[in-house]
Coordinates of C-alpha atoms and ligand atoms in Angstrom, one line a residue:
M22 CA 26.1 -14.2 16.6
T23 CA 23.2 -14.0 13.9
K24 CA 19.6 -14.2 15.7
Q25 CA 16.6 -15.0 13.6
L26 CA 14.1 -12.1 12.9
F27 CA 10.3 -13.4 11.1
I28 CA 8.4 -10.1 10.0
A29 CA 4.8 -10.7 8.9
T30 CA 3.3 -7.9 7.1
Y31 CA -0.5 -7.0 6.9
G32 CA -2.0 -4.3 4.7
C33 CA -0.9 -1.4 2.5
Q34 CA 2.1 -1.1 0.7
M35 CA 3.4 1.3 2.9
N36 CA 3.7 -1.5 5.6
V37 CA 5.6 -3.2 2.9
Y38 CA 8.0 -0.7 2.9
D39 CA 8.2 -0.3 6.6
S40 CA 9.2 -3.9 7.3
A41 CA 11.6 -4.1 5.1
R42 CA 13.3 -0.8 6.4
M43 CA 12.8 -2.6 10.0
A44 CA 14.6 -5.3 9.0
E45 CA 17.5 -3.3 7.6
L46 CA 17.6 -1.3 10.8
L47 CA 17.8 -4.5 12.6
A48 CA 20.5 -5.9 10.9
P49 CA 23.4 -4.3 12.5
L50 CA 22.1 -5.9 16.1
G51 CA 22.7 -9.2 14.1
F52 CA 18.9 -10.1 13.1
V53 CA 19.0 -12.2 9.8
Q54 CA 15.0 -12.3 8.2
T55 CA 13.4 -16.2 8.3
Q56 CA 10.5 -17.2 6.3
T57 CA 8.6 -18.7 9.5
P58 CA 7.8 -18.1 13.0
E59 CA 8.9 -21.3 14.8
S60 CA 12.0 -20.7 16.1
A61 CA 12.6 -16.8 15.3
D62 CA 13.7 -14.9 18.1
L63 CA 12.1 -11.8 17.3
V64 CA 8.8 -12.1 15.7
I65 CA 7.1 -8.8 14.3
L66 CA 3.5 -8.6 13.3
N67 CA 3.2 -5.0 11.1
T68 CA -0.3 -4.9 11.4
C69 CA -3.2 -2.6 9.4
H70 CA -6.2 -1.3 10.9
I71 CA -7.7 -0.2 8.1
R72 CA -11.2 -2.8 8.5
E73 CA -12.3 -5.0 11.4
K74 CA -10.9 -7.9 9.7
A75 CA -7.4 -7.0 9.3
S76 CA -7.5 -5.6 12.7
E77 CA -8.8 -9.0 14.5
K78 CA -6.3 -10.9 12.7
V79 CA -4.1 -9.5 14.3
F80 CA -5.2 -11.1 17.8
S81 CA -5.9 -14.6 16.3
E82 CA -2.2 -14.6 15.0
L83 CA -0.7 -13.3 18.6
G84 CA -2.6 -16.7 20.0
K85 CA -0.8 -18.6 17.6
L86 CA 2.8 -17.2 18.7
R87 CA 2.2 -16.9 22.5
A88 CA 2.1 -20.9 21.5
L89 CA 5.4 -20.8 19.8
K90 CA 7.0 -18.8 22.1
L91 CA 6.2 -20.9 25.4
R92 CA 7.5 -23.7 23.2
K93 CA 10.8 -21.9 22.4
A94 CA 11.4 -21.3 26.0
R95 CA 10.3 -24.8 26.9
R96 CA 13.1 -26.2 24.4
G97 CA 15.9 -24.2 26.1
D98 CA 16.2 -22.7 23.0
G99 CA 16.0 -18.9 24.4
R100 CA 13.9 -16.0 24.2
M101 CA 10.9 -15.7 21.4
L102 CA 10.4 -11.4 21.4
I103 CA 6.8 -11.1 20.0
A104 CA 6.7 -7.6 18.8
V105 CA 3.4 -5.5 17.6
G106 CA 4.1 -2.5 14.9
G107 CA 1.7 -0.7 12.7
C108 CA -1.3 0.6 12.7
V109 CA -3.2 -1.6 15.3
A110 CA -0.5 -1.1 17.8
Q111 CA -1.0 2.5 16.8
A112 CA -4.5 2.5 17.5
E113 CA -5.0 -0.6 20.6
G114 CA -1.7 -0.2 22.3
E115 CA -3.2 -0.7 25.8
E116 CA -5.7 -3.2 24.2
I117 CA -3.0 -5.3 23.1
R118 CA -1.4 -5.2 26.4
H119 CA -4.1 -6.3 28.3
R120 CA -5.7 -9.0 26.0
A121 CA -1.9 -10.4 24.7
P122 CA 0.5 -9.8 28.1
F123 CA 3.4 -11.9 26.4
V124 CA 4.1 -9.0 23.7
D125 CA 7.3 -7.7 24.5
L126 CA 7.1 -4.5 22.2
I127 CA 4.7 -2.2 20.8
F128 CA 5.5 0.8 18.2
G129 CA 4.0 2.9 15.8
P130 CA 4.5 3.4 12.6
Q131 CA 6.4 6.6 13.0
T132 CA 8.2 5.2 16.1
Y133 CA 9.7 1.9 14.6
H134 CA 13.2 3.8 13.7
R135 CA 13.8 3.5 17.2
L136 CA 13.4 -0.6 17.3
P137 CA 17.0 -1.5 18.1
E138 CA 17.2 0.6 21.3
M139 CA 13.4 -0.8 22.1
V140 CA 14.7 -4.4 21.7
I141 CA 17.9 -3.9 23.4
Q142 CA 15.6 -2.1 26.0
V143 CA 13.4 -5.2 26.5
L144 CA 16.1 -7.5 26.4
R145 CA 17.6 -5.8 29.4
A146 CA 14.3 -5.0 30.9
N147 CA 14.0 -9.0 31.6
G148 CA 10.2 -9.2 31.0
A149 CA 8.8 -5.6 31.1
A150 CA 6.9 -4.8 28.0
V151 CA 8.4 -1.7 25.9
I152 CA 5.7 0.9 23.9
D153 CA 6.2 3.7 21.9
T154 CA 3.5 4.8 19.9
S155 CA 4.1 8.5 20.0
F156 CA 4.2 10.6 17.5
P157 CA 7.5 12.0 17.4
E158 CA 8.5 15.6 16.5
E159 CA 11.0 14.8 14.3
P160 CA 10.1 12.4 10.9
K161 CA 11.5 9.0 11.1
F162 CA 13.1 9.6 7.8
D163 CA 15.8 10.8 9.4
H164 CA 17.0 8.4 11.0
L165 CA 16.6 5.6 9.0
P166 CA 19.5 4.0 7.2
S167 CA 20.7 5.8 4.2
S168 CA 20.7 2.7 2.5
R169 CA 19.0 0.1 0.3
P170 CA 20.4 -2.8 0.3
E171 CA 17.3 -5.4 -0.8
Q172 CA 17.9 -6.8 -4.2
G173 CA 15.1 -7.3 -6.6
V174 CA 13.5 -5.7 -9.9
T175 CA 10.7 -3.2 -8.5
A176 CA 10.9 -1.3 -5.1
F177 CA 8.4 1.0 -2.9
L178 CA 10.1 4.2 -1.9
T179 CA 7.5 6.2 0.6
V180 CA 7.7 10.1 -0.2
Q181 CA 4.5 11.0 1.6
E182 CA 3.1 9.8 4.8
G183 CA -0.3 10.5 7.0
C184 CA -3.2 12.2 6.0
D185 CA -5.1 15.6 6.8
K186 CA -8.6 14.9 4.9
F187 CA -10.4 12.8 7.5
C188 CA -12.7 11.4 5.5
T189 CA -15.5 10.0 8.0
F190 CA -14.4 6.1 7.3
C191 CA -10.7 6.3 7.8
V192 CA -8.6 5.6 10.6
V193 CA -5.5 6.7 8.8
P194 CA -5.4 10.0 10.0
Y195 CA -5.3 8.8 13.4
T196 CA -2.8 6.0 13.0
R197 CA -0.3 7.5 10.7
G198 CA -1.0 11.1 11.7
A199 CA -0.6 14.8 10.0
E200 CA 0.5 14.7 6.4
Y201 CA 4.5 14.7 5.9
S202 CA 6.0 15.0 2.9
R203 CA 10.0 13.5 2.9
P204 CA 12.2 16.7 1.2
V205 CA 13.1 16.1 -2.3
S206 CA 16.8 15.4 -2.1
Q207 CA 16.2 12.6 0.4
V208 CA 13.6 10.8 -2.2
L209 CA 16.0 11.6 -5.0
D210 CA 19.2 10.0 -2.8
E211 CA 17.1 6.9 -1.7
A212 CA 15.4 6.3 -5.5
R213 CA 19.5 6.3 -6.8
Q214 CA 20.4 3.8 -4.4
I215 CA 17.7 1.6 -5.2
I216 CA 18.7 2.2 -8.9
E217 CA 22.3 1.0 -7.9
G218 CA 21.1 -2.1 -6.2
G219 CA 19.7 -3.1 -10.0
M220 CA 16.1 -2.1 -9.4
R221 CA 14.0 -1.1 -13.0
E222 CA 10.8 0.1 -11.6
I223 CA 10.1 2.5 -8.5
T224 CA 6.8 2.9 -6.9
L225 CA 6.2 5.9 -5.3
L226 CA 4.3 5.4 -1.8
G227 CA 2.0 7.5 0.3
Q228 CA -1.6 7.6 1.9
N229 CA -2.3 10.5 -0.2
V230 CA 1.0 10.7 -2.5
N231 CA -0.5 13.0 -4.9
A232 CA -0.6 15.6 -1.6
Y233 CA 3.3 15.4 -1.7
H234 CA 4.5 18.6 -1.4
G235 CA 8.4 18.6 -0.3
V236 CA 10.9 20.9 0.2
G237 CA 13.1 21.6 -3.2
P238 CA 16.7 22.1 -3.2
N239 CA 16.4 25.8 -3.4
G240 CA 13.9 25.8 -0.6
E241 CA 10.6 25.8 -2.9
E242 CA 7.8 23.5 -2.5
W243 CA 7.5 20.4 -5.4
G244 CA 4.5 18.8 -6.2
L245 CA 4.7 15.1 -7.2
G246 CA 4.3 15.9 -10.7
R247 CA 7.7 18.0 -10.6
L248 CA 9.6 14.7 -8.3
I249 CA 8.2 12.3 -11.0
E250 CA 10.0 14.3 -13.9
A251 CA 13.1 14.7 -11.5
L252 CA 13.1 11.0 -11.2
A253 CA 12.5 10.4 -14.7
A254 CA 15.8 12.4 -15.5
L255 CA 17.7 9.2 -13.3
P256 CA 19.6 7.0 -15.8
R257 CA 18.1 4.0 -16.3
L258 CA 14.9 3.9 -14.0
E259 CA 12.7 2.3 -16.6
R260 CA 9.6 2.4 -14.5
I261 CA 7.6 5.0 -12.3
R262 CA 4.4 4.2 -10.5
Y263 CA 2.7 6.1 -7.6
T264 CA -0.1 5.1 -5.3
T265 CA -2.6 6.0 -3.5
S266 CA -3.9 9.3 -4.5
H267 CA -6.6 11.9 -3.8
P268 CA -9.1 13.0 -6.4
R269 CA -8.9 16.5 -5.0
D270 CA -5.1 16.5 -5.4
V271 CA -4.9 15.9 -9.1
D272 CA -3.1 19.2 -10.1
D273 CA -2.2 20.1 -14.0
A274 CA 1.3 19.1 -13.2
L275 CA 0.6 15.6 -12.2
I276 CA -1.3 15.3 -15.5
A277 CA 1.0 16.6 -17.1
A278 CA 3.5 14.4 -16.4
H279 CA 1.4 11.8 -17.4
R280 CA 1.5 13.5 -21.0
D281 CA 5.0 14.2 -20.9
V282 CA 7.1 11.4 -19.1
P283 CA 7.5 7.6 -20.7
Q284 CA 8.4 6.1 -17.9
L285 CA 5.5 7.0 -15.6
M286 CA 3.1 3.8 -16.4
P287 CA -0.1 4.5 -17.8
F288 CA -2.3 2.9 -14.9
L289 CA -3.7 4.9 -11.9
H290 CA -5.0 3.8 -8.6
L291 CA -7.7 6.9 -7.9
P292 CA -10.4 5.8 -5.4
V293 CA -13.9 7.4 -5.8
Q294 CA -15.2 5.1 -2.5
S295 CA -19.0 6.1 -4.1
G296 CA -20.9 7.2 -7.0
S297 CA -23.4 9.2 -4.9
D298 CA -22.7 12.9 -3.9
R299 CA -24.9 12.4 -1.0
M300 CA -22.6 9.9 0.1
L301 CA -19.0 11.9 -1.0
T302 CA -20.3 14.6 1.2
A303 CA -21.1 12.2 4.0
M304 CA -17.7 10.8 3.7
N305 CA -16.2 13.8 3.9
R306 CA -14.4 13.7 0.2
R307 CA -14.6 16.8 -0.7
H308 CA -15.6 16.2 -4.4
S309 CA -18.1 15.4 -6.3
V310 CA -19.1 12.4 -8.8
D311 CA -18.8 15.1 -11.6
D312 CA -15.2 16.2 -10.2
Y313 CA -13.9 12.8 -10.2
Q314 CA -15.4 12.2 -13.4
R315 CA -13.5 15.4 -15.1
I316 CA -10.5 14.8 -13.4
V317 CA -10.5 10.9 -15.2
G318 CA -11.5 12.8 -18.5
R319 CA -8.5 15.3 -18.8
L320 CA -5.9 12.6 -17.6
R321 CA -7.5 10.5 -20.6
A322 CA -7.0 13.0 -22.7
A323 CA -3.4 13.9 -21.6
R324 CA -2.6 10.0 -21.6
P325 CA -5.0 7.8 -24.2
D326 CA -4.0 4.5 -23.1
L327 CA -4.4 5.3 -19.5
A328 CA -6.6 2.6 -17.2
L329 CA -7.6 3.4 -13.9
S330 CA -8.0 1.6 -10.9
T331 CA -10.4 2.4 -7.6
D332 CA -11.7 1.3 -4.3
L333 CA -15.4 1.5 -3.5
I334 CA -17.0 1.0 -0.5
V335 CA -20.7 0.0 0.0
G336 CA -23.0 0.0 2.7
F337 CA -21.5 3.3 4.3
P338 CA -24.4 5.0 6.6
G339 CA -27.3 6.4 5.0
E340 CA -26.6 4.5 1.5
R341 CA -29.8 4.1 -0.1
D342 CA -30.8 1.5 -3.0
E343 CA -30.4 5.0 -5.4
D344 CA -26.8 5.6 -4.1
F345 CA -25.6 2.3 -4.6
Q346 CA -27.2 2.4 -8.0
A347 CA -25.8 5.5 -8.8
T348 CA -22.0 4.1 -7.9
L349 CA -22.7 1.0 -10.7
D350 CA -23.8 3.7 -13.0
L351 CA -20.4 5.6 -12.3
V352 CA -18.4 2.2 -12.5
G353 CA -20.6 1.7 -15.8
E354 CA -19.5 4.9 -17.2
V355 CA -15.5 5.0 -16.2
C356 CA -15.1 1.7 -16.9
F357 CA -12.1 0.2 -14.2
A358 CA -9.0 -2.1 -15.4
Q359 CA -9.3 -3.2 -11.7
A360 CA -11.2 -2.6 -8.4
F361 CA -10.8 -3.0 -4.9
S362 CA -14.9 -2.9 -2.9
F363 CA -15.3 -3.1 0.6
K364 CA -18.2 -3.4 2.8
Y365 CA -18.5 -0.2 5.2
S366 CA -16.4 -1.1 8.3
P367 CA -17.1 1.1 11.3
R368 CA -13.9 1.6 12.8
P369 CA -13.7 3.0 16.2
G370 CA -12.8 6.8 16.9
T371 CA -14.1 7.8 13.5
P372 CA -17.3 10.0 12.9
A373 CA -18.9 7.7 10.5
A374 CA -18.6 4.9 13.5
S375 CA -21.5 6.4 15.4
A376 CA -23.9 7.4 12.7
T377 CA -27.4 6.3 13.6
S378 CA -28.2 5.2 9.8
Q379 CA -25.9 1.7 9.6
V380 CA -27.0 -0.2 6.8
P381 CA -27.8 -4.1 7.6
D382 CA -24.9 -6.8 7.4
S383 CA -27.3 -8.1 4.9
V384 CA -27.6 -5.4 2.4
K385 CA -24.0 -5.1 2.8
N386 CA -23.6 -8.3 1.5
D387 CA -25.8 -8.1 -1.4
R388 CA -24.5 -4.7 -2.8
L389 CA -21.0 -6.3 -2.4
A390 CA -21.7 -9.4 -4.8
R391 CA -23.8 -7.2 -7.4
L392 CA -20.8 -4.7 -7.3
Q393 CA -18.1 -7.0 -7.4
D394 CA -19.9 -8.8 -10.6
V395 CA -19.8 -6.1 -12.3
L396 CA -16.4 -5.2 -11.4
A397 CA -15.1 -8.7 -12.2
K398 CA -16.7 -8.4 -15.7
Q399 CA -15.0 -5.4 -16.4
Q400 CA -11.4 -6.5 -15.6
L401 CA -12.2 -9.5 -17.5
A402 CA -13.0 -7.3 -20.7
F403 CA -9.9 -5.1 -20.1
N404 CA -7.9 -7.9 -19.6
Q405 CA -9.3 -9.7 -22.7
A406 CA -8.8 -6.2 -25.0
C407 CA -5.2 -7.0 -24.7
I408 CA -5.1 -9.9 -26.5
G409 CA -3.4 -9.3 -29.8
R410 CA -1.7 -6.2 -28.5
T411 CA 2.4 -6.2 -27.8
F412 CA 3.3 -4.2 -24.7
P413 CA 7.0 -4.2 -22.4
V414 CA 6.6 -6.6 -19.6
L415 CA 9.2 -6.3 -17.0
L416 CA 9.7 -9.8 -15.9
D417 CA 10.3 -10.4 -11.8
K418 CA 9.9 -13.7 -10.6
P419 CA 10.0 -17.0 -11.7
G420 CA 6.2 -18.8 -13.1
R421 CA 5.2 -22.6 -11.7
Y422 CA 6.8 -24.2 -14.5
P423 CA 10.1 -24.9 -15.6
G424 CA 11.1 -22.0 -18.1
Q425 CA 8.4 -19.8 -17.2
L426 CA 8.5 -16.4 -16.4
V427 CA 6.0 -13.8 -14.7
G428 CA 6.0 -10.2 -15.2
R429 CA 4.0 -7.1 -15.2
S430 CA 2.3 -5.3 -17.7
P431 CA 2.4 -1.5 -17.8
Y432 CA -1.2 -2.2 -16.5
L433 CA 0.5 -4.0 -13.5
Q434 CA -1.4 -7.2 -15.0
S435 CA 0.5 -10.5 -14.6
V436 CA 2.0 -11.8 -17.5
H437 CA 2.7 -15.4 -17.9
L438 CA 5.3 -16.4 -20.8
M439 CA 7.9 -19.1 -21.6
A440 CA 11.2 -18.1 -22.7
E441 CA 14.6 -19.0 -22.7
S442 CA 16.7 -16.1 -23.6
I443 CA 15.6 -13.9 -20.9
N444 CA 16.1 -12.6 -17.7
I445 CA 13.9 -11.9 -14.4
G446 CA 14.8 -7.8 -14.7
D447 CA 14.5 -7.6 -18.3
I448 CA 11.9 -5.7 -20.2
A449 CA 10.5 -8.0 -22.9
L450 CA 8.0 -6.9 -25.5
V451 CA 5.5 -9.4 -25.6
T452 CA 2.6 -10.3 -27.4
I453 CA -0.5 -10.6 -25.5
C454 CA -2.6 -14.3 -26.9
A455 CA -5.0 -15.4 -23.5
A456 CA -6.6 -13.5 -20.7
S457 CA -8.0 -14.3 -17.6
Q458 CA -9.4 -12.2 -14.8
N459 CA -6.3 -12.0 -13.0
S460 CA -3.7 -12.5 -15.6
L461 CA -2.1 -12.8 -19.0
S462 CA -0.3 -15.0 -21.1
G463 CA 1.7 -14.4 -24.3
T464 CA 4.8 -15.0 -26.3
I465 CA 8.0 -12.8 -26.6
A466 CA 7.4 -10.4 -29.8
R467 CA 9.6 -11.4 -32.9
Ligands
5AD520 N1 -14.9 0.4 5.9 C1 -14.4 0.0 4.4 N2 -13.6 0.1 3.8 C2 -12.3 1.4 3.9 N3 -12.0 1.8 3.8 C3 -10.9 2.5 4.4 N4 -11.8 2.6 5.8 C4 -12.7 2.0 5.5 C5 -13.6 1.1 6.0 N5 -13.8 1.8 7.8 C6 -11.4 1.4 2.3 C7 -11.1 3.0 1.3 C8 -9.7 2.8 1.1 C9 -8.9 1.5 0.9 C10 -7.6 1.8 1.2 O1 -9.9 0.9 1.9 O2 -11.8 2.4 -0.3 O3 -9.4 3.8 0.2
SF4_521 FE1 -8.2 7.9 4.4 FE2 -9.4 9.9 3.3 FE3 -6.9 10.0 4.1 FE4 -7.4 8.4 2.0 S1 -7.8 10.5 2.1 S2 -6.2 8.0 4.0 S3 -9.5 7.7 2.6 S4 -8.7 10.0 5.3

């Protein structure tokens, strides 16, 4: 008998990957995914703990789910299991149990391969919740299904997980655990499955993806550059991307891959967090502003059309006006095609959360608004500079209007076009004719 599964995914792309694998794991138990939670038999919230806002969302969602669960039971429509997975579950499993005792299952990012057992256990347990937020000795990847049945144009592939860097603001080393790289053969096998399913693009994922150091077929260690070269040798894979990387792990082989591998897209997300050395030290980033600029210079020398994206934090404890100005200066010098900027959010258990020099919220708001204003202008300028250029666009979904398709440029911009003789999954040469801050539109090049 089929049962309905609803998964809500929050946070980063690693969670998107994990949610897809959870659905695959549960399929043998008869679970089929549905787009709404109302009549689901199992609802999974795959959560994010990176900032306070993301975390709090979980508890407000749980309030709504509780009402649905009661309604379903009153209808005599069976039991709705509620599961909380991901990083909030890992960090606040006990808190969830106390604040939301109606939750049936709590599991972390490293234990979801045990979901089928946990679901069976909770169904048998008749009410008692099951919690598993351990960090197992054996990596979950060794226990995930080997097939990747999902269809589409572009796929995520987690190759690395966890982080040993301990930036003082960040919960990742605590929620995802220590750095781990999947063996090369496992990655290549999964990539082949993805390509066989018809996908044209793979984005390699990891919290610190360029710290990748997987065991190669002969027992030697492979870095990300070498892995990208091997992926590029697989027939029919048109595009490769990777995210998120750390400036300290950009090595010569990775820079060489940007120069030598045409399938590696000329767009790189390289978080810098701040333009002030004083702040970078306090954040334990272990690189200077100058290091970052030198890396960007080397990457751009290797691949002159490379566009960059970044993450920035304002209002980190102790940030003064001159530190913030240094961030604006760096942004002005590098010129980002895209950027994500955040107000510093103190996270329980991280070193910076207990610093005495917290920045008032009003100052954070002001700095964020000023920074975002500059970033928005840079993004618009980058997009406008694309007008008149022709580049390959991977079409990945229908647009809002009949006959319209939407795709991605090499720089990950959304490109809208009207097209008759092309299909989703095609890579079309498109000449860009208009640009806004968030998207481009174009016509098929003749
Ligand atoms: N407060 C604000 N932003 C944060 N990030 C990580 N932790 C915090 C925090 N405590 C941002 C960083 C990181 C991105 C994924 O989220 O910029 O690169
Ligand atoms: Fe967090 Fe720093 Fe690790 Fe990135 S490198 S996941 S910001 S601790």
